[in-house]
Amino acid sequence: MTIETVLIGVILVAFAIAAVLTIVRIVVGPSILDRAVASDVLLTEVLCILGAEMVVNQHTRSIPIMLIIAAVGVFGSIAVARFVARKDQ
């Protein structure tokens, strides 16, 4: 077992714990804005995992998927923000 394998394992465990806590926030989150922020965090975690996988395996095949996930996150946040802004007025 090399130091690289141990580091990858630690990173995956950290991402898994963060993902579980984020999903709990999405389910429990008291307001819609909390849930929207938690969804953005979860998408960011997915992007980070894909980026780490690309670095470890030394390829760039996942870049289109990462761009689509990032676009979904941005447009989703904008949609939720507009919905909440209209609701407040």
Tab-separated table of N, CA, C and O in Angstrom:
chain	number	residue	atom	x	y	z
A	1	MET	N	0.850	-1.178	0.000
A	1	MET	CA	0.000	0.000	0.000
A	1	MET	C	0.898	1.245	0.000
A	1	MET	O	1.717	1.431	0.883
A	2	THR	N	0.711	2.058	-1.017
A	2	THR	CA	1.544	3.260	-1.136
A	2	THR	C	0.876	4.439	-0.441
A	2	THR	O	-0.302	4.385	-0.073
A	3	ILE	N	1.624	5.501	-0.287
A	3	ILE	CA	1.080	6.714	0.322
A	3	ILE	C	-0.005	7.315	-0.569
A	3	ILE	O	-0.968	7.896	-0.071
A	4	GLU	N	0.123	7.154	-1.885
A	4	GLU	CA	-0.890	7.665	-2.812
A	4	GLU	C	-2.229	6.970	-2.600
A	4	GLU	O	-3.281	7.611	-2.587
A	5	THR	N	-2.203	5.675	-2.395
A	5	THR	CA	-3.436	4.924	-2.160
A	5	THR	C	-4.101	5.358	-0.862
A	5	THR	O	-5.325	5.517	-0.799
A	6	VAL	N	-3.299	5.577	0.159
A	6	VAL	CA	-3.852	6.029	1.438
A	6	VAL	C	-4.472	7.409	1.292
A	6	VAL	O	-5.576	7.664	1.795
A	7	LEU	N	-3.806	8.314	0.589
A	7	LEU	CA	-4.350	9.661	0.400
A	7	LEU	C	-5.645	9.638	-0.388
A	7	LEU	O	-6.596	10.358	-0.065
A	8	ILE	N	-5.707	8.833	-1.421
A	8	ILE	CA	-6.942	8.722	-2.200
A	8	ILE	C	-8.074	8.185	-1.334
A	8	ILE	O	-9.203	8.671	-1.386
A	9	GLY	N	-7.772	7.212	-0.485
A	9	GLY	CA	-8.786	6.686	0.422
A	9	GLY	C	-9.283	7.730	1.404
A	9	GLY	O	-10.490	7.853	1.643
A	10	VAL	N	-8.373	8.510	1.953
A	10	VAL	CA	-8.759	9.564	2.899
A	10	VAL	C	-9.600	10.621	2.201
A	10	VAL	O	-10.612	11.091	2.742
A	11	ILE	N	-9.216	10.993	0.998
A	11	ILE	CA	-9.977	11.995	0.239
A	11	ILE	C	-11.380	11.479	-0.074
A	11	ILE	O	-12.366	12.203	0.067
A	12	LEU	N	-11.499	10.229	-0.468
A	12	LEU	CA	-12.830	9.671	-0.766
A	12	LEU	C	-13.706	9.623	0.469
A	12	LEU	O	-14.903	9.901	0.411
A	13	VAL	N	-13.122	9.278	1.613
A	13	VAL	CA	-13.899	9.260	2.858
A	13	VAL	C	-14.359	10.676	3.208
A	13	VAL	O	-15.513	10.884	3.607
A	14	ALA	N	-13.481	11.666	3.047
A	14	ALA	CA	-13.854	13.054	3.342
A	14	ALA	C	-14.986	13.514	2.416
A	14	ALA	O	-15.949	14.145	2.876
A	15	PHE	N	-14.889	13.188	1.133
A	15	PHE	CA	-15.967	13.553	0.204
A	15	PHE	C	-17.263	12.818	0.545
A	15	PHE	O	-18.347	13.393	0.438
A	16	ALA	N	-17.175	11.570	0.956
A	16	ALA	CA	-18.385	10.819	1.304
A	16	ALA	C	-19.066	11.425	2.525
A	16	ALA	O	-20.291	11.574	2.550
A	17	ILE	N	-18.274	11.782	3.538
A	17	ILE	CA	-18.863	12.404	4.733
A	17	ILE	C	-19.502	13.747	4.370
A	17	ILE	O	-20.629	14.050	4.805
A	18	ALA	N	-18.811	14.535	3.560
A	18	ALA	CA	-19.371	15.826	3.142
A	18	ALA	C	-20.650	15.637	2.340
A	18	ALA	O	-21.615	16.389	2.512
A	19	ALA	N	-20.687	14.616	1.480
A	19	ALA	CA	-21.892	14.369	0.683
A	19	ALA	C	-23.064	13.955	1.562
A	19	ALA	O	-24.189	14.411	1.362
A	20	VAL	N	-22.805	13.118	2.546
A	20	VAL	CA	-23.888	12.690	3.450
A	20	VAL	C	-24.427	13.892	4.225
A	20	VAL	O	-25.644	14.078	4.363
A	21	LEU	N	-23.517	14.727	4.745
A	21	LEU	CA	-23.970	15.917	5.484
A	21	LEU	C	-24.742	16.877	4.578
A	21	LEU	O	-25.737	17.482	5.002
A	22	THR	N	-24.326	16.983	3.337
A	22	THR	CA	-25.032	17.850	2.396
A	22	THR	C	-26.417	17.306	2.077
A	22	THR	O	-27.390	18.064	2.006
A	23	ILE	N	-26.519	15.999	1.915
A	23	ILE	CA	-27.831	15.402	1.647
A	23	ILE	C	-28.751	15.584	2.849
A	23	ILE	O	-29.946	15.851	2.695
A	24	VAL	N	-28.203	15.485	4.044
A	24	VAL	CA	-29.013	15.747	5.239
A	24	VAL	C	-29.523	17.181	5.215
A	24	VAL	O	-30.690	17.442	5.524
A	25	ARG	N	-28.675	18.132	4.815
A	25	ARG	CA	-29.103	19.530	4.740
A	25	ARG	C	-30.180	19.704	3.672
A	25	ARG	O	-31.129	20.469	3.849
A	26	ILE	N	-30.068	18.981	2.567
A	26	ILE	CA	-31.092	19.081	1.518
A	26	ILE	C	-32.434	18.561	2.042
A	26	ILE	O	-33.476	19.155	1.800
A	27	VAL	N	-32.402	17.477	2.781
A	27	VAL	CA	-33.650	16.889	3.276
A	27	VAL	C	-34.235	17.723	4.414
A	27	VAL	O	-35.426	18.022	4.439
A	28	VAL	N	-33.403	18.126	5.352
A	28	VAL	CA	-33.880	18.807	6.563
A	28	VAL	C	-34.008	20.310	6.360
A	28	VAL	O	-34.977	20.912	6.834
A	29	GLY	N	-33.042	20.891	5.671
A	29	GLY	CA	-32.878	22.341	5.519
A	29	GLY	C	-34.121	23.148	5.796
A	29	GLY	O	-35.119	22.941	5.144
A	30	PRO	N	-34.113	24.065	6.702
A	30	PRO	CA	-35.371	24.733	7.060
A	30	PRO	C	-35.967	25.586	5.950
A	30	PRO	O	-37.178	25.745	5.898
A	31	SER	N	-35.162	26.138	5.072
A	31	SER	CA	-35.727	26.993	4.021
A	31	SER	C	-35.298	26.491	2.643
A	31	SER	O	-34.395	25.662	2.507
A	32	ILE	N	-35.944	27.034	1.625
A	32	ILE	CA	-35.619	26.636	0.262
A	32	ILE	C	-34.222	27.113	-0.130
A	32	ILE	O	-33.513	26.461	-0.902
A	33	LEU	N	-33.788	28.246	0.442
A	33	LEU	CA	-32.446	28.734	0.136
A	33	LEU	C	-31.377	27.807	0.720
A	33	LEU	O	-30.342	27.582	0.094
A	34	ASP	N	-31.619	27.278	1.916
A	34	ASP	CA	-30.676	26.308	2.488
A	34	ASP	C	-30.559	25.082	1.587
A	34	ASP	O	-29.469	24.554	1.358
A	35	ARG	N	-31.689	24.634	1.090
A	35	ARG	CA	-31.679	23.462	0.199
A	35	ARG	C	-30.984	23.779	-1.118
A	35	ARG	O	-30.265	22.941	-1.674
A	36	ALA	N	-31.164	24.992	-1.636
A	36	ALA	CA	-30.498	25.376	-2.883
A	36	ALA	C	-28.980	25.447	-2.699
A	36	ALA	O	-28.222	24.968	-3.549
A	37	VAL	N	-28.553	26.012	-1.584
A	37	VAL	CA	-27.111	26.091	-1.321
A	37	VAL	C	-26.538	24.691	-1.133
A	37	VAL	O	-25.453	24.371	-1.633
A	38	ALA	N	-27.270	23.833	-0.431
A	38	ALA	CA	-26.801	22.460	-0.237
A	38	ALA	C	-26.718	21.712	-1.573
A	38	ALA	O	-25.795	20.928	-1.786
A	39	SER	N	-27.663	21.963	-2.462
A	39	SER	CA	-27.600	21.330	-3.785
A	39	SER	C	-26.373	21.802	-4.558
A	39	SER	O	-25.710	21.002	-5.223
A	40	ASP	N	-26.065	23.094	-4.454
A	40	ASP	CA	-24.854	23.604	-5.110
A	40	ASP	C	-23.604	22.959	-4.527
A	40	ASP	O	-22.667	22.626	-5.260
A	41	VAL	N	-23.583	22.797	-3.226
A	41	VAL	CA	-22.421	22.169	-2.580
A	41	VAL	C	-22.278	20.728	-3.047
A	41	VAL	O	-21.161	20.261	-3.332
A	42	LEU	N	-23.389	20.021	-3.166
A	42	LEU	CA	-23.334	18.629	-3.621
A	42	LEU	C	-22.826	18.542	-5.067
A	42	LEU	O	-21.998	17.679	-5.391
A	43	LEU	N	-23.291	19.451	-5.917
A	43	LEU	CA	-22.789	19.467	-7.299
A	43	LEU	C	-21.302	19.804	-7.338
A	43	LEU	O	-20.545	19.232	-8.130
A	44	THR	N	-20.879	20.703	-6.478
A	44	THR	CA	-19.459	21.045	-6.413
A	44	THR	C	-18.632	19.850	-5.953
A	44	THR	O	-17.528	19.611	-6.461
A	45	GLU	N	-19.159	19.090	-5.006
A	45	GLU	CA	-18.454	17.883	-4.562
A	45	GLU	C	-18.318	16.880	-5.709
A	45	GLU	O	-17.262	16.257	-5.872
A	46	VAL	N	-19.372	16.739	-6.494
A	46	VAL	CA	-19.304	15.829	-7.644
A	46	VAL	C	-18.240	16.305	-8.634
A	46	VAL	O	-17.459	15.503	-9.165
A	47	LEU	N	-18.195	17.636	-8.856
A	47	LEU	CA	-17.171	18.187	-9.746
A	47	LEU	C	-15.772	17.905	-9.215
A	47	LEU	O	-14.860	17.549	-9.967
A	48	CYS	N	-15.594	18.077	-7.918
A	48	CYS	CA	-14.281	17.827	-7.313
A	48	CYS	C	-13.886	16.356	-7.429
A	48	CYS	O	-12.722	16.034	-7.716
A	49	ILE	N	-14.842	15.470	-7.225
A	49	ILE	CA	-14.539	14.042	-7.340
A	49	ILE	C	-14.162	13.687	-8.777
A	49	ILE	O	-13.200	12.952	-9.018
A	50	LEU	N	-14.914	14.232	-9.745
A	50	LEU	CA	-14.570	13.971	-11.146
A	50	LEU	C	-13.201	14.546	-11.499
A	50	LEU	O	-12.416	13.907	-12.215
A	51	GLY	N	-12.904	15.737	-10.992
A	51	GLY	CA	-11.597	16.332	-11.243
A	51	GLY	C	-10.473	15.518	-10.625
A	51	GLY	O	-9.423	15.308	-11.254
A	52	ALA	N	-10.689	15.044	-9.412
A	52	ALA	CA	-9.673	14.215	-8.758
A	52	ALA	C	-9.471	12.903	-9.511
A	52	ALA	O	-8.335	12.432	-9.676
A	53	GLU	N	-10.577	12.340	-9.998
A	53	GLU	CA	-10.469	11.098	-10.770
A	53	GLU	C	-9.688	11.327	-12.056
A	53	GLU	O	-8.867	10.483	-12.457
A	54	MET	N	-9.907	12.485	-12.692
A	54	MET	CA	-9.167	12.799	-13.906
A	54	MET	C	-7.673	12.937	-13.627
A	54	MET	O	-6.844	12.491	-14.412
A	55	VAL	N	-7.341	13.547	-12.506
A	55	VAL	CA	-5.925	13.724	-12.166
A	55	VAL	C	-5.280	12.379	-11.852
A	55	VAL	O	-4.173	12.086	-12.310
A	56	VAL	N	-5.973	11.557	-11.085
A	56	VAL	CA	-5.400	10.266	-10.698
A	56	VAL	C	-5.185	9.382	-11.920
A	56	VAL	O	-4.142	8.746	-12.066
A	57	ASN	N	-6.183	9.336	-12.816
A	57	ASN	CA	-6.089	8.460	-13.988
A	57	ASN	C	-5.485	9.147	-15.214
A	57	ASN	O	-5.384	8.526	-16.274
A	58	GLN	N	-5.148	10.415	-15.086
A	58	GLN	CA	-4.467	11.185	-16.125
A	58	GLN	C	-5.198	11.145	-17.467
A	58	GLN	O	-4.678	10.671	-18.478
A	59	HIS	N	-6.439	11.636	-17.451
A	59	HIS	CA	-7.210	11.781	-18.686
A	59	HIS	C	-8.062	13.040	-18.598
A	59	HIS	O	-8.146	13.659	-17.529
A	60	THR	N	-8.680	13.413	-19.723
A	60	THR	CA	-9.539	14.605	-19.755
A	60	THR	C	-10.911	14.289	-20.334
A	60	THR	O	-11.612	15.185	-20.793
A	61	ARG	N	-11.323	13.054	-20.302
A	61	ARG	CA	-12.607	12.666	-20.891
A	61	ARG	C	-13.803	13.201	-20.119
A	61	ARG	O	-14.898	13.288	-20.654
A	62	SER	N	-13.645	13.543	-18.871
A	62	SER	CA	-14.772	13.962	-18.039
A	62	SER	C	-15.058	15.458	-18.104
A	62	SER	O	-16.011	15.918	-17.468
A	63	ILE	N	-14.287	16.206	-18.842
A	63	ILE	CA	-14.489	17.660	-18.888
A	63	ILE	C	-15.873	18.044	-19.415
A	63	ILE	O	-16.525	18.910	-18.831
A	64	PRO	N	-16.401	17.436	-20.500
A	64	PRO	CA	-17.769	17.804	-20.930
A	64	PRO	C	-18.820	17.528	-19.853
A	64	PRO	O	-19.745	18.315	-19.660
A	65	ILE	N	-18.681	16.435	-19.138
A	65	ILE	CA	-19.623	16.124	-18.063
A	65	ILE	C	-19.515	17.167	-16.955
A	65	ILE	O	-20.525	17.628	-16.415
A	66	MET	N	-18.293	17.578	-16.641
A	66	MET	CA	-18.104	18.588	-15.603
A	66	MET	C	-18.724	19.918	-16.023
A	66	MET	O	-19.329	20.617	-15.199
A	67	LEU	N	-18.599	20.280	-17.300
A	67	LEU	CA	-19.202	21.526	-17.778
A	67	LEU	C	-20.726	21.479	-17.676
A	67	LEU	O	-21.367	22.458	-17.289
A	68	ILE	N	-21.318	20.350	-18.020
A	68	ILE	CA	-22.773	20.218	-17.938
A	68	ILE	C	-23.234	20.298	-16.483
A	68	ILE	O	-24.212	20.982	-16.165
A	69	ILE	N	-22.527	19.628	-15.589
A	69	ILE	CA	-22.899	19.681	-14.170
A	69	ILE	C	-22.777	21.101	-13.641
A	69	ILE	O	-23.647	21.585	-12.904
A	70	ALA	N	-21.721	21.808	-14.021
A	70	ALA	CA	-21.548	23.196	-13.574
A	70	ALA	C	-22.666	24.086	-14.109
A	70	ALA	O	-23.203	24.933	-13.384
A	71	ALA	N	-23.045	23.888	-15.383
A	71	ALA	CA	-24.129	24.688	-15.954
A	71	ALA	C	-25.448	24.409	-15.251
A	71	ALA	O	-26.215	25.338	-14.963
A	72	VAL	N	-25.722	23.147	-14.961
A	72	VAL	CA	-26.951	22.807	-14.241
A	72	VAL	C	-26.961	23.476	-12.862
A	72	VAL	O	-27.986	24.010	-12.424
A	73	GLY	N	-25.826	23.489	-12.205
A	73	GLY	CA	-25.747	24.124	-10.889
A	73	GLY	C	-25.999	25.620	-10.955
A	73	GLY	O	-26.765	26.171	-10.162
A	74	VAL	N	-25.396	26.284	-11.917
A	74	VAL	CA	-25.563	27.737	-12.043
A	74	VAL	C	-26.997	28.082	-12.407
A	74	VAL	O	-27.628	28.936	-11.772
A	75	PHE	N	-27.540	27.415	-13.425
A	75	PHE	CA	-28.911	27.735	-13.845
A	75	PHE	C	-29.935	27.354	-12.778
A	75	PHE	O	-30.935	28.029	-12.600
A	76	GLY	N	-29.681	26.285	-12.050
A	76	GLY	CA	-30.571	25.913	-10.950
A	76	GLY	C	-30.572	26.948	-9.852
A	76	GLY	O	-31.634	27.310	-9.314
A	77	SER	N	-29.400	27.451	-9.517
A	77	SER	CA	-29.317	28.481	-8.475
A	77	SER	C	-30.012	29.759	-8.915
A	77	SER	O	-30.718	30.400	-8.127
A	78	ILE	N	-29.841	30.128	-10.180
A	78	ILE	CA	-30.503	31.329	-10.684
A	78	ILE	C	-32.021	31.150	-10.656
A	78	ILE	O	-32.761	32.053	-10.257
A	79	ALA	N	-32.490	29.986	-11.041
A	79	ALA	CA	-33.938	29.739	-11.037
A	79	ALA	C	-34.509	29.805	-9.628
A	79	ALA	O	-35.559	30.418	-9.406
A	80	VAL	N	-33.821	29.195	-8.682
A	80	VAL	CA	-34.311	29.227	-7.293
A	80	VAL	C	-34.279	30.655	-6.760
A	80	VAL	O	-35.224	31.101	-6.097
A	81	ALA	N	-33.222	31.403	-7.044
A	81	ALA	CA	-33.121	32.784	-6.569
A	81	ALA	C	-34.244	33.644	-7.151
A	81	ALA	O	-34.850	34.452	-6.437
A	82	ARG	N	-34.545	33.460	-8.427
A	82	ARG	CA	-35.642	34.232	-9.034
A	82	ARG	C	-36.989	33.845	-8.426
A	82	ARG	O	-37.847	34.683	-8.189
A	83	PHE	N	-37.179	32.546	-8.165
A	83	PHE	CA	-38.436	32.089	-7.562
A	83	PHE	C	-38.611	32.689	-6.171
A	83	PHE	O	-39.683	33.185	-5.831
A	84	VAL	N	-37.566	32.685	-5.379
A	84	VAL	CA	-37.649	33.221	-4.017
A	84	VAL	C	-37.831	34.731	-4.065
A	84	VAL	O	-38.594	35.292	-3.267
A	85	ALA	N	-37.170	35.420	-4.999
A	85	ALA	CA	-37.313	36.872	-5.104
A	85	ALA	C	-38.745	37.248	-5.474
A	85	ALA	O	-39.292	38.202	-4.934
A	86	ARG	N	-39.376	36.514	-6.383
A	86	ARG	CA	-40.772	36.798	-6.736
A	86	ARG	C	-41.705	36.522	-5.584
A	86	ARG	O	-42.677	37.218	-5.371
A	87	LYS	N	-41.409	35.482	-4.810
A	87	LYS	CA	-42.254	35.113	-3.682
A	87	LYS	C	-42.203	36.170	-2.592
A	87	LYS	O	-43.188	36.417	-1.923
A	88	ASP	N	-41.035	36.815	-2.411
A	88	ASP	CA	-40.883	37.823	-1.370
A	88	ASP	C	-41.583	39.128	-1.713
A	88	ASP	O	-41.949	39.893	-0.842
A	89	GLN	N	-41.799	39.413	-3.003
A	89	GLN	CA	-42.389	40.703	-3.388
A	89	GLN	C	-43.870	40.737	-3.216
A	89	GLN	O	-44.645	39.997	-3.143
